[in-house]
């Protein structure tokens, strides 16, 4: 909280040099827009409505820096945030990236991953914030848009009888994390793919748009695990869920595929799964897989006729009684 | 990084209960908009352009929780972020609030301050994120707008001959922090006002708009101290600065008024200070105070004919050599 450290900071590199480094890594604003370097960004909004979401990645909570690189950490912060735009059927346009962490954090490596993920999702970093803190936390805000006249695909629109589909086999990331923890030497091709799925998750933007355009009624991205995230659709939509087959990635266990987080595949509900499959094929996307259907009884949550496990992740906040 | 803790979390309160608590504190979305509870918010953009900024407040770096309350911490996170919109001459519309912190954090008290600051700045919390972390960090993204056809007041527009004005006497907050650290018992009215200025800084939105409308050429909010923030205008605009008088808040020292941070008063440059003062008077705002003028020589940075001290705050990041 001492605020006159300019000489100390300058001799150690300092914030201004850090900002110059970050500026050298990221692209610059087009004419007519303001990105970084002033008090706020000033950007075009493509239509009258904006999608906006934010996600935080915390060292030791969302990623273990003894297992993945700082560039992977930066990548993850961007793609997990952008994934929420994918789950609405939107397009990511702008990112605001806040980095707080220890003074020794290798910001260059971190921003390499941020830049690569921004490029991969076709979004521009237009602003941000930098501060020291005891642990590394990267918070990414994403602004996006839909098509003209379109509405987002919420969690709440599923109807009884809708088919439930996923955009790919599940839980390579959970398998990859287990392989990294085990210190797997000389990984096979499948193992390497699982590790890559953990290090570099992908936001399914094209899949989300294709699902929205083909009439998906509800959608969510799989961040906390299939069982946990499916419950959110069931609760928001007031439907039951009958799950039959769950496609499993190579190296993933049955438990991974139900309870493993960090997939970022999308789950979509639709009354017309053939149209959705057809739209994916037209776009050259992987074939989505039907895993079950929505039912009229909200108390029905089954996996092959047995109760769906309740195994997702919750941050363990303690909630004291309120004063009033 | 273990992701199947639902039962533990539920027994301790847990994230879902935390989210319910937060939902009970904050207002809800108007019909036709999506705020919290889905993957992303979906909101109106009032005109074709958006102002967007983000700010982070870190426990122990930006606020000492042994001196101020968690509600003050939440208030500060919102107002310091909104202040960047004020410094562009804009209006704050939406907030996305990310809270990461220890499981025992009193989220109710924290969100009381967030709600109060959001109300004070007339902005709505439309989204957010919650995660555990070793230290408390609150990151606030603000979306805003200008008037139709208006351009933001940048740091880069000051011209030689422009008058430099501040929106109020400076550095009550720095004085208040010193009083809190000294454990001041039975504060006088002036001391209490200084302490309040530290606990509950104010984003000068109305002042920023009035300055923009009356032709301000450059503007910044005072977060890191007058000397430091004035330098940013001088560098961005390519002008020199000749500072004469600096109005000092009660209890603030000369050093506070030059080097003390956390004021959130605005500094504006304008070729027509009379018009700016008149506009403030019409709006019922405090009379802005001329503190100096911009000059043609970018190497001239003086305070009463002596070199302007170089005393601002920089986060002490260490920048290693890059690999390439």
XYZ file of C-alpha atoms in Angstrom:
648
model
C 0.000 0.000 0.000
C 3.079 2.210 -0.121
C 2.796 4.279 -3.228
C 6.110 5.932 -3.960
C 8.254 3.058 -5.174
C 9.116 4.338 -8.655
C 12.882 4.032 -8.235
C 12.759 0.511 -6.789
C 10.345 -0.671 -9.441
C 12.331 0.871 -12.256
C 15.531 -0.842 -11.170
C 13.768 -4.233 -11.111
C 12.123 -3.815 -14.522
C 8.860 -2.448 -13.275
C 5.302 -2.051 -14.421
C 6.027 0.334 -17.287
C 8.549 -2.062 -18.789
C 6.066 -4.888 -18.225
C 3.408 -2.927 -20.116
C 5.845 -2.265 -22.968
C 6.616 -5.987 -23.130
C 2.907 -6.848 -23.232
C 2.347 -4.212 -25.919
C 5.067 -5.799 -28.039
C 3.361 -9.203 -27.842
C -0.224 -8.158 -28.616
C -1.633 -6.676 -31.860
C -2.560 -2.986 -31.987
C -5.914 -1.259 -32.496
C -7.340 -0.511 -35.957
C -7.832 3.124 -36.898
C -10.857 4.601 -35.134
C -10.783 2.343 -32.105
C -9.010 2.820 -28.770
C -7.533 -0.276 -27.192
C -4.875 -0.256 -24.480
C -2.936 2.726 -23.174
C -5.747 5.053 -22.149
C -8.264 4.910 -19.314
C -10.720 2.687 -21.193
C -11.059 0.981 -24.549
C -13.492 2.440 -27.118
C -14.684 -0.197 -29.512
C -17.325 -0.907 -32.154
C -20.425 -2.817 -31.157
C -21.613 -4.705 -34.225
C -25.291 -4.734 -33.414
C -27.482 -3.341 -30.675
C -26.711 -6.133 -28.213
C -23.560 -7.396 -26.539
C -22.629 -10.741 -25.051
C -20.372 -10.262 -22.019
C -18.775 -12.797 -19.706
C -15.826 -13.093 -17.350
C -13.769 -16.014 -16.076
C -10.918 -16.307 -13.580
C -8.073 -18.811 -13.571
C -6.242 -19.150 -10.255
C -2.846 -20.785 -9.738
C -3.269 -23.969 -7.720
C -7.076 -23.962 -8.095
C -7.643 -24.155 -11.874
C -4.142 -25.105 -12.994
C -1.045 -26.581 -11.391
C 2.001 -24.618 -12.572
C 4.269 -27.553 -11.739
C 2.451 -29.507 -14.490
C 1.686 -26.895 -17.165
C 3.552 -23.841 -18.429
C 2.696 -20.195 -17.871
C 1.828 -19.997 -21.570
C -0.663 -22.846 -21.042
C -2.048 -20.934 -18.033
C -2.592 -17.824 -20.178
C -4.131 -19.910 -22.959
C -6.525 -21.553 -20.486
C -7.644 -18.208 -19.044
C -8.663 -16.999 -22.515
C -10.264 -20.174 -23.855
C -12.295 -20.966 -20.735
C -13.739 -17.441 -20.813
C -14.397 -17.535 -24.572
C -16.050 -20.944 -24.113
C -18.927 -19.199 -22.318
C -19.556 -17.155 -25.474
C -19.498 -20.407 -27.492
C -22.119 -21.842 -25.124
C -24.478 -18.964 -26.048
C -23.903 -19.560 -29.773
C -21.941 -16.327 -30.114
C -18.767 -14.940 -31.628
C -15.994 -13.570 -29.391
C -14.845 -10.068 -30.395
C -12.859 -8.372 -27.634
C -10.948 -9.461 -24.537
C -9.955 -7.515 -21.433
C -7.165 -9.390 -19.636
C -6.291 -8.746 -15.991
C -3.144 -10.322 -14.628
C -2.332 -10.198 -10.924
C 0.599 -12.214 -9.653
C 3.986 -12.351 -7.939
C 6.638 -9.857 -9.153
C 8.717 -12.698 -10.600
C 5.948 -13.958 -12.924
C 7.289 -14.443 -16.469
C 4.794 -12.102 -18.123
C 6.292 -12.679 -21.553
C 5.598 -16.417 -21.441
C 2.145 -15.840 -19.944
C 1.202 -13.342 -22.682
C 2.527 -15.652 -25.401
C -0.217 -18.061 -24.390
C -2.786 -15.264 -24.094
C -1.903 -13.989 -27.582
C -2.050 -17.488 -29.103
C -5.444 -18.214 -27.556
C -6.781 -14.803 -28.618
C -5.629 -15.526 -32.173
C -7.180 -19.006 -32.036
C -10.544 -17.581 -30.978
C -10.302 -14.575 -33.363
C -10.727 -12.113 -30.500
C -8.644 -8.987 -29.836
C -7.145 -8.011 -26.488
C -8.377 -4.399 -26.151
C -7.626 -3.692 -22.509
C -6.363 -5.064 -19.281
C -4.865 -4.549 -15.900
C -1.630 -5.553 -14.205
C -0.948 -5.768 -10.490
C 1.242 -7.661 -8.087
C -0.466 -10.212 -5.833
C 0.590 -13.205 -3.691
C -0.708 -15.770 -6.232
C -1.190 -15.689 -9.991
C -4.757 -14.928 -11.075
C -5.749 -14.180 -14.667
C -9.236 -12.776 -15.198
C -10.492 -12.534 -18.777
C -13.571 -10.578 -19.806
C -14.982 -11.427 -23.228
C -17.322 -9.252 -25.279
C -19.088 -10.882 -28.195
C -22.080 -10.814 -30.487
C -24.654 -13.073 -32.155
C -25.978 -12.698 -35.686
C -28.437 -9.876 -36.475
C -31.842 -10.653 -35.012
C -30.568 -13.730 -33.213
C -31.132 -14.681 -29.596
C -28.597 -16.539 -27.478
C -28.998 -20.198 -26.585
C -29.685 -20.159 -22.861
C -29.514 -22.982 -20.350
C -33.228 -22.623 -19.749
C -34.832 -23.510 -23.094
C -34.765 -27.319 -23.142
C -38.120 -29.087 -23.600
C -39.262 -32.646 -22.855
C -38.462 -34.838 -25.849
C -35.425 -32.784 -26.938
C -32.401 -34.860 -27.859
C -29.195 -34.144 -25.913
C -25.943 -34.027 -27.908
C -22.285 -33.417 -27.142
C -19.798 -31.970 -29.633
C -17.153 -34.633 -29.035
C -15.891 -37.500 -26.919
C -15.477 -36.414 -23.313
C -12.775 -35.939 -20.727
C -9.514 -36.127 -22.577
C -8.510 -33.196 -20.319
C -9.202 -35.120 -17.105
C -7.200 -38.064 -18.452
C -4.389 -35.715 -19.482
C -4.199 -34.182 -16.024
C -3.957 -37.661 -14.492
C -1.171 -38.563 -16.932
C 0.734 -35.363 -16.104
C 0.414 -36.046 -12.381
C 1.709 -39.575 -12.910
C 4.738 -38.108 -14.697
C 4.076 -40.161 -17.838
C 7.339 -40.515 -19.781
C 7.277 -41.308 -23.541
C 3.514 -40.851 -23.911
C 1.716 -42.708 -26.683
C -0.116 -40.667 -29.319
C -3.385 -41.036 -27.381
C -1.698 -40.007 -24.145
C -0.073 -37.016 -25.821
C -3.471 -35.953 -27.185
C -4.987 -36.219 -23.702
C -2.172 -34.124 -22.218
C -2.619 -31.538 -24.973
C -6.361 -31.417 -24.195
C -5.499 -30.471 -20.616
C -2.784 -27.978 -21.575
C -4.658 -26.291 -24.428
C -8.435 -26.610 -24.172
C -10.405 -25.374 -27.197
C -13.426 -23.069 -27.134
C -16.052 -24.591 -29.465
C -17.179 -21.349 -31.097
C -18.033 -22.764 -34.536
C -19.923 -25.640 -32.942
C -21.894 -23.260 -30.712
C -22.929 -21.110 -33.668
C -23.908 -24.164 -35.729
C -26.017 -25.480 -32.835
C -27.759 -22.110 -32.393
C -28.463 -21.771 -36.110
C -29.943 -25.244 -36.316
C -32.449 -24.607 -33.530
C -30.757 -25.715 -30.295
C -33.057 -24.945 -27.360
C -30.472 -25.070 -24.551
C -26.678 -25.241 -24.401
C -23.800 -25.169 -21.897
C -20.057 -25.719 -22.080
C -18.625 -28.579 -20.031
C -16.345 -26.953 -17.494
C -17.237 -28.661 -14.233
C -18.050 -32.129 -15.586
C -20.968 -33.608 -17.559
C -23.059 -34.602 -14.527
C -22.669 -31.199 -12.913
C -23.241 -29.109 -16.034
C -26.194 -31.223 -17.241
C -27.851 -30.549 -13.878
C -27.667 -26.827 -14.652
C -29.609 -27.306 -17.874
C -32.153 -29.544 -16.126
C -32.666 -27.040 -13.308
C -32.806 -23.959 -15.552
C -35.161 -25.642 -18.047
C -37.317 -27.543 -15.555
C -36.856 -30.845 -17.371
C -35.583 -34.296 -16.475
C -32.663 -35.942 -18.263
C -32.254 -39.527 -19.383
C -28.622 -40.138 -20.404
C -27.712 -43.336 -22.253
C -24.291 -43.419 -23.874
C -21.442 -41.058 -23.033
C -18.653 -41.049 -25.621
C -15.304 -41.268 -23.896
C -11.992 -39.893 -25.169
C -8.975 -42.175 -25.436
C -7.322 -42.647 -22.004
C -10.438 -41.324 -20.191
C -12.186 -43.530 -17.649
C -15.941 -43.870 -17.227
C -15.652 -41.679 -14.103
C -13.693 -39.027 -16.039
C -16.392 -38.817 -18.683
C -19.157 -38.172 -16.105
C -17.299 -36.220 -13.420
C -14.172 -34.859 -15.110
C -14.036 -31.108 -15.706
C -12.260 -28.857 -18.184
C -13.637 -30.457 -21.339
C -15.118 -27.348 -22.920
C -17.074 -29.535 -25.304
C -20.635 -28.213 -25.628
C -23.838 -29.992 -24.627
C -26.851 -28.927 -26.665
C -30.529 -29.853 -26.539
C -32.658 -29.762 -29.678
C -36.001 -31.060 -30.935
C -34.353 -31.699 -34.344
C -31.043 -33.518 -33.866
C -30.890 -34.440 -37.576
C -30.829 -30.736 -38.505
C -28.065 -30.108 -35.973
C -25.973 -33.040 -37.238
C -26.539 -31.879 -40.820
C -25.471 -28.295 -40.008
C -22.279 -29.562 -38.343
C -21.494 -31.691 -41.413
C -22.052 -28.726 -43.746
C -19.603 -26.671 -41.696
C -16.975 -29.391 -41.652
C -17.284 -29.843 -37.881
C -16.885 -33.118 -36.021
C -20.106 -35.128 -35.908
C -22.032 -34.406 -32.667
C -23.112 -37.406 -30.628
C -26.561 -38.019 -29.117
C -26.207 -38.995 -25.449
C -29.814 -38.987 -24.268
C -33.058 -37.017 -24.106
C -34.926 -34.514 -21.992
C -37.979 -35.775 -20.123
C -41.026 -34.169 -18.545
C -40.225 -35.196 -14.972
C -37.668 -32.772 -13.448
C -36.856 -35.315 -10.747
C -35.593 -37.795 -13.361
C -31.820 -37.514 -13.745
C -30.543 -40.876 -14.889
C -27.501 -42.429 -16.522
C -28.437 -45.784 -18.080
C -31.451 -45.995 -15.724
C -29.398 -45.337 -12.566
C -29.222 -41.981 -10.723
C -26.819 -39.540 -12.386
C -23.808 -39.117 -10.040
C -23.539 -35.758 -8.239
C -19.849 -35.176 -8.605
C -19.126 -31.669 -9.898
C -16.791 -29.050 -8.534
C -17.888 -26.261 -6.169
C -15.558 -23.656 -4.704
C -15.764 -24.277 -0.950
C -16.894 -20.829 0.258
C -18.103 -20.642 3.839
C -21.293 -18.610 4.113
C -21.779 -17.032 7.528
C -25.249 -16.022 8.714
C -26.096 -12.474 7.597
C -26.501 -9.736 10.183
C -30.007 -8.739 9.131
C -7.294 -28.917 -8.873
C -9.352 -31.789 -7.489
C -12.766 -31.526 -9.006
C -15.168 -33.748 -7.121
C -15.699 -31.942 -3.831
C -19.458 -31.371 -4.029
C -20.253 -32.977 -0.673
C -17.502 -31.152 1.228
C -18.457 -27.838 -0.335
C -22.135 -28.316 0.337
C -21.556 -29.003 4.006
C -19.475 -25.814 4.359
C -21.939 -23.559 2.528
C -20.375 -23.836 -0.860
C -20.350 -21.988 -4.131
C -24.030 -22.497 -4.968
C -25.087 -21.027 -1.638
C -22.593 -18.211 -2.190
C -24.145 -17.488 -5.582
C -27.633 -17.480 -4.037
C -26.432 -15.009 -1.394
C -24.933 -12.735 -4.057
C -28.139 -12.959 -6.090
C -30.139 -11.850 -3.071
C -27.942 -8.743 -2.666
C -27.884 -7.554 -6.280
C -30.768 -6.294 -8.444
C -32.151 -8.504 -11.229
C -32.203 -8.054 -15.014
C -34.951 -6.120 -16.789
C -37.159 -8.038 -19.229
C -35.309 -8.758 -22.465
C -31.795 -8.787 -21.016
C -29.795 -11.690 -19.597
C -27.637 -10.926 -16.567
C -26.238 -13.533 -14.227
C -27.068 -17.246 -14.116
C -26.263 -18.280 -17.681
C -22.984 -18.606 -19.560
C -22.787 -14.936 -20.529
C -24.761 -11.742 -20.093
C -26.758 -10.390 -23.062
C -27.258 -6.675 -22.786
C -28.307 -3.597 -24.753
C -25.629 -1.428 -26.302
C -27.027 2.100 -26.455
C -25.106 3.258 -29.497
C -22.681 1.686 -31.922
C -19.657 2.098 -29.651
C -18.754 0.766 -26.225
C -16.362 2.003 -23.562
C -14.766 -0.953 -21.744
C -12.266 -1.028 -18.903
C -11.126 -3.337 -16.134
C -9.473 -2.784 -12.763
C -8.195 -5.143 -10.073
C -8.045 -4.540 -6.332
C -5.719 -6.875 -4.425
C -5.712 -7.406 -0.667
C -2.497 -5.984 0.809
C -1.574 -4.157 -2.423
C -4.467 -1.758 -3.000
C -6.169 -1.977 0.384
C -5.212 -3.093 3.882
C -8.046 -5.178 5.315
C -6.843 -4.474 8.854
C -7.708 -0.800 8.222
C -10.836 -0.929 6.042
C -13.841 -3.259 5.879
C -14.640 -5.842 3.231
C -17.543 -3.622 2.188
C -15.059 -0.780 1.642
C -12.890 -3.182 -0.380
C -15.837 -4.051 -2.616
C -16.781 -0.376 -2.945
C -13.214 0.507 -3.949
C -13.067 -2.218 -6.607
C -16.154 -0.797 -8.305
C -15.397 2.922 -8.014
C -11.761 2.691 -9.131
C -12.858 0.787 -12.247
C -15.756 3.153 -12.960
C -13.386 6.098 -12.497
C -11.666 5.101 -15.756
C -14.988 5.578 -17.557
C -15.319 8.991 -15.877
C -11.851 9.904 -17.181
C -13.075 9.317 -20.761
C -16.154 11.506 -20.180
C -18.463 8.501 -20.267
C -21.380 6.943 -18.430
C -21.008 3.563 -16.707
C -23.705 1.067 -17.663
C -22.765 -2.508 -16.759
C -20.338 -4.200 -14.390
C -18.886 -7.720 -14.419
C -17.496 -8.522 -10.976
C -14.980 -11.320 -10.379
C -14.209 -12.261 -6.811
C -11.410 -14.695 -5.988
C -10.436 -15.159 -2.362
C -10.045 -17.425 0.656
C -13.004 -19.714 1.470
C -13.689 -17.768 4.682
C -14.203 -14.421 2.901
C -17.427 -12.738 4.084
C -18.986 -12.481 0.625
C -22.124 -10.858 2.013
C -20.215 -7.911 3.440
C -18.064 -7.652 0.317
C -21.111 -7.590 -1.980
C -22.855 -5.023 0.229
C -20.073 -2.628 -0.743
C -20.166 -3.728 -4.384
C -23.936 -3.150 -4.522
C -23.671 0.266 -2.852
C -20.942 1.421 -5.228
C -22.843 0.094 -8.240
C -25.909 2.033 -7.086
C -23.798 5.155 -6.512
C -22.406 4.981 -10.048
C -25.777 3.977 -11.593
C -24.275 0.825 -13.118
C -25.754 -2.685 -12.998
C -23.855 -5.837 -12.073
C -24.706 -8.126 -15.023
C -22.181 -10.900 -14.569
C -19.288 -12.208 -12.596
C -17.163 -15.034 -11.423
C -16.378 -16.600 -8.073
C -13.383 -18.734 -7.159
C -11.280 -19.590 -4.163
C -7.717 -18.216 -4.110
C -4.981 -17.632 -1.500
C -5.600 -13.851 -1.358
C -8.637 -11.684 -2.017
C -8.696 -10.127 -5.493
C -11.725 -8.324 -6.930
C -11.619 -7.557 -10.651
C -14.319 -5.269 -12.032
C -15.008 -4.818 -15.745
C -17.054 -1.752 -16.656
C -18.943 -1.230 -19.910
C -20.123 2.279 -20.682
C -21.098 4.746 -23.370
C -20.682 8.383 -24.404
C -23.386 10.580 -25.914
C -24.452 9.990 -29.550
C -21.785 11.239 -31.916
C -19.350 11.977 -29.107
C -15.714 10.966 -28.872
C -13.970 10.077 -25.611
C -11.519 12.438 -23.931
C -8.168 10.694 -24.322
C -4.903 11.319 -22.531
C -3.350 12.331 -25.831
C -5.266 15.441 -26.874
C -3.679 18.229 -24.769
C -2.198 21.203 -26.682
C 0.316 23.870 -25.686
C -1.523 26.715 -23.995
C -4.323 24.523 -22.605
C -5.201 25.226 -18.992
C -4.927 22.273 -16.571
C -7.716 21.872 -14.007
C -8.532 19.448 -11.209
C -12.060 18.658 -10.037
C -11.289 19.168 -6.343
C -8.693 19.567 -3.617
C -6.275 16.646 -3.658
C -5.186 13.751 -1.510
C -7.738 13.491 1.239
C -7.425 9.722 0.657
C -3.666 9.686 1.289
C -4.208 11.689 4.478
C -6.998 9.335 5.518
C -4.799 6.271 5.038
C -2.110 7.868 7.209
C -4.688 8.652 9.908
C -5.992 5.063 9.822
C -2.462 3.691 10.126
C -1.815 5.965 13.094
C -4.949 4.571 14.757
C -6.473 8.054 15.119
C -9.028 7.969 17.951
C -11.822 10.573 18.098
C -11.136 12.043 14.656
C -12.067 15.663 13.995
C -14.566 16.396 11.215
C -11.688 17.018 8.781
C -9.966 13.804 9.831
C -13.201 11.836 9.500
C -13.681 13.253 5.981
C -10.139 12.213 5.036
C -10.709 8.688 6.373
C -13.991 8.482 4.451
C -12.152 9.593 1.286
C -9.833 6.596 1.708
C -12.604 4.141 2.588
C -15.108 5.248 -0.045
C -13.512 6.973 -3.045
C -15.939 8.557 -5.528
C -15.881 8.133 -9.322
C -16.320 11.623 -10.831
C -18.706 10.635 -13.607
C -20.721 13.873 -13.773
C -17.522 15.918 -13.735
C -16.006 13.847 -16.533
C -19.077 14.301 -18.731
C -19.195 18.058 -18.031
C -15.506 18.364 -18.931
C -16.003 16.425 -22.185
C -19.056 18.469 -23.155
C -17.243 21.745 -22.560
C -14.349 20.848 -24.837
C -11.711 19.193 -22.656
C -8.802 18.025 -24.842
C -7.238 15.493 -22.437
C -8.280 13.927 -19.157
C -7.154 11.290 -16.627
C -8.295 10.196 -13.188
C -5.824 10.543 -10.336
C -5.154 7.023 -9.148
C -1.372 6.894 -8.796
C -0.766 10.498 -7.700
C -0.814 13.882 -9.471
C 2.852 13.868 -10.543
C 2.622 10.355 -11.959
C -0.715 10.768 -13.724
C 0.142 14.212 -15.142
C 3.223 12.633 -16.714
C 0.921 10.246 -18.594
C -0.951 13.178 -20.163
C 2.327 14.945 -20.999
C 3.783 11.826 -22.641
C 0.627 10.862 -24.534
C 0.026 14.439 -25.739
C 3.647 15.404 -26.382
C 3.366 18.581 -24.321
C 5.183 20.050 -21.335
C 3.407 20.955 -18.097
C 3.874 24.000 -15.892
C 2.091 23.427 -12.573
C 1.606 26.348 -10.184
C -0.830 25.813 -7.349
C -2.070 22.439 -6.179
C -5.164 22.618 -3.968
C -4.723 20.416 -0.938
C -7.488 18.679 1.031
C -7.720 19.206 4.794
C -5.173 16.986 6.621
C -3.183 16.370 3.386
C 0.466 17.356 3.251
C 2.212 19.003 0.293
C 3.797 15.603 -0.467
C 0.397 13.873 -0.352
C -1.010 16.322 -2.888
C 1.771 15.624 -5.415
C 2.580 11.971 -4.759
C -0.454 10.563 -2.936
C -2.606 8.094 -4.880
C -6.232 7.026 -4.722
C -7.750 10.487 -5.191
C -9.937 9.701 -8.196
C -10.367 13.420 -8.810
C -10.035 14.155 -12.530
C -7.370 16.284 -14.215
C -8.561 17.899 -17.442
C -6.848 20.085 -20.036
C -8.833 22.612 -22.043
C -8.239 25.663 -24.236
C -11.371 27.248 -22.693
C -11.279 26.899 -18.901
C -14.056 29.486 -18.476
C -16.454 27.273 -20.455
C -15.497 24.270 -18.330
C -15.999 26.169 -15.066
C -19.342 27.505 -16.351
C -20.513 24.004 -17.337
C -19.626 22.655 -13.892
C -21.550 25.518 -12.250
C -24.617 24.861 -14.438
C -24.563 21.223 -13.374
C -24.232 22.058 -9.691
C -20.774 20.473 -9.504
C -17.902 21.690 -7.309
C -15.909 24.467 -8.934
C -12.863 23.021 -10.773
C -9.494 24.580 -9.957
C -6.824 25.693 -12.441
C -3.439 24.266 -11.421
C -1.244 25.185 -14.406
C -0.911 25.063 -18.171
C 0.413 22.903 -20.981
C 3.537 24.140 -22.769
C 5.173 23.418 -26.108
C 8.372 21.901 -24.684
C 7.780 18.227 -23.766
C 10.884 18.283 -21.558
C 9.322 20.935 -19.314
C 7.625 19.311 -16.311
C 7.683 21.825 -13.483
C 5.980 22.519 -10.189
C 6.394 26.188 -9.244
C 9.461 26.387 -11.529
C 11.174 23.334 -10.014
C 11.228 19.839 -11.553
C 7.995 17.916 -10.937
C 8.799 15.069 -8.505
C 8.800 11.543 -9.981
C 7.026 9.722 -7.216
C 4.184 7.561 -8.524
C 3.457 3.939 -7.892
C 4.592 1.118 -10.159
C 3.939 -2.560 -9.539
C 7.434 -4.054 -9.165
C 7.352 -6.716 -11.901
C 10.680 -8.275 -12.816
C 11.095 -8.541 -16.574
C 13.454 -11.332 -17.646
C 15.172 -11.201 -21.032
C 12.980 -12.791 -23.726
C 14.086 -15.975 -25.383
C 13.900 -14.626 -28.917
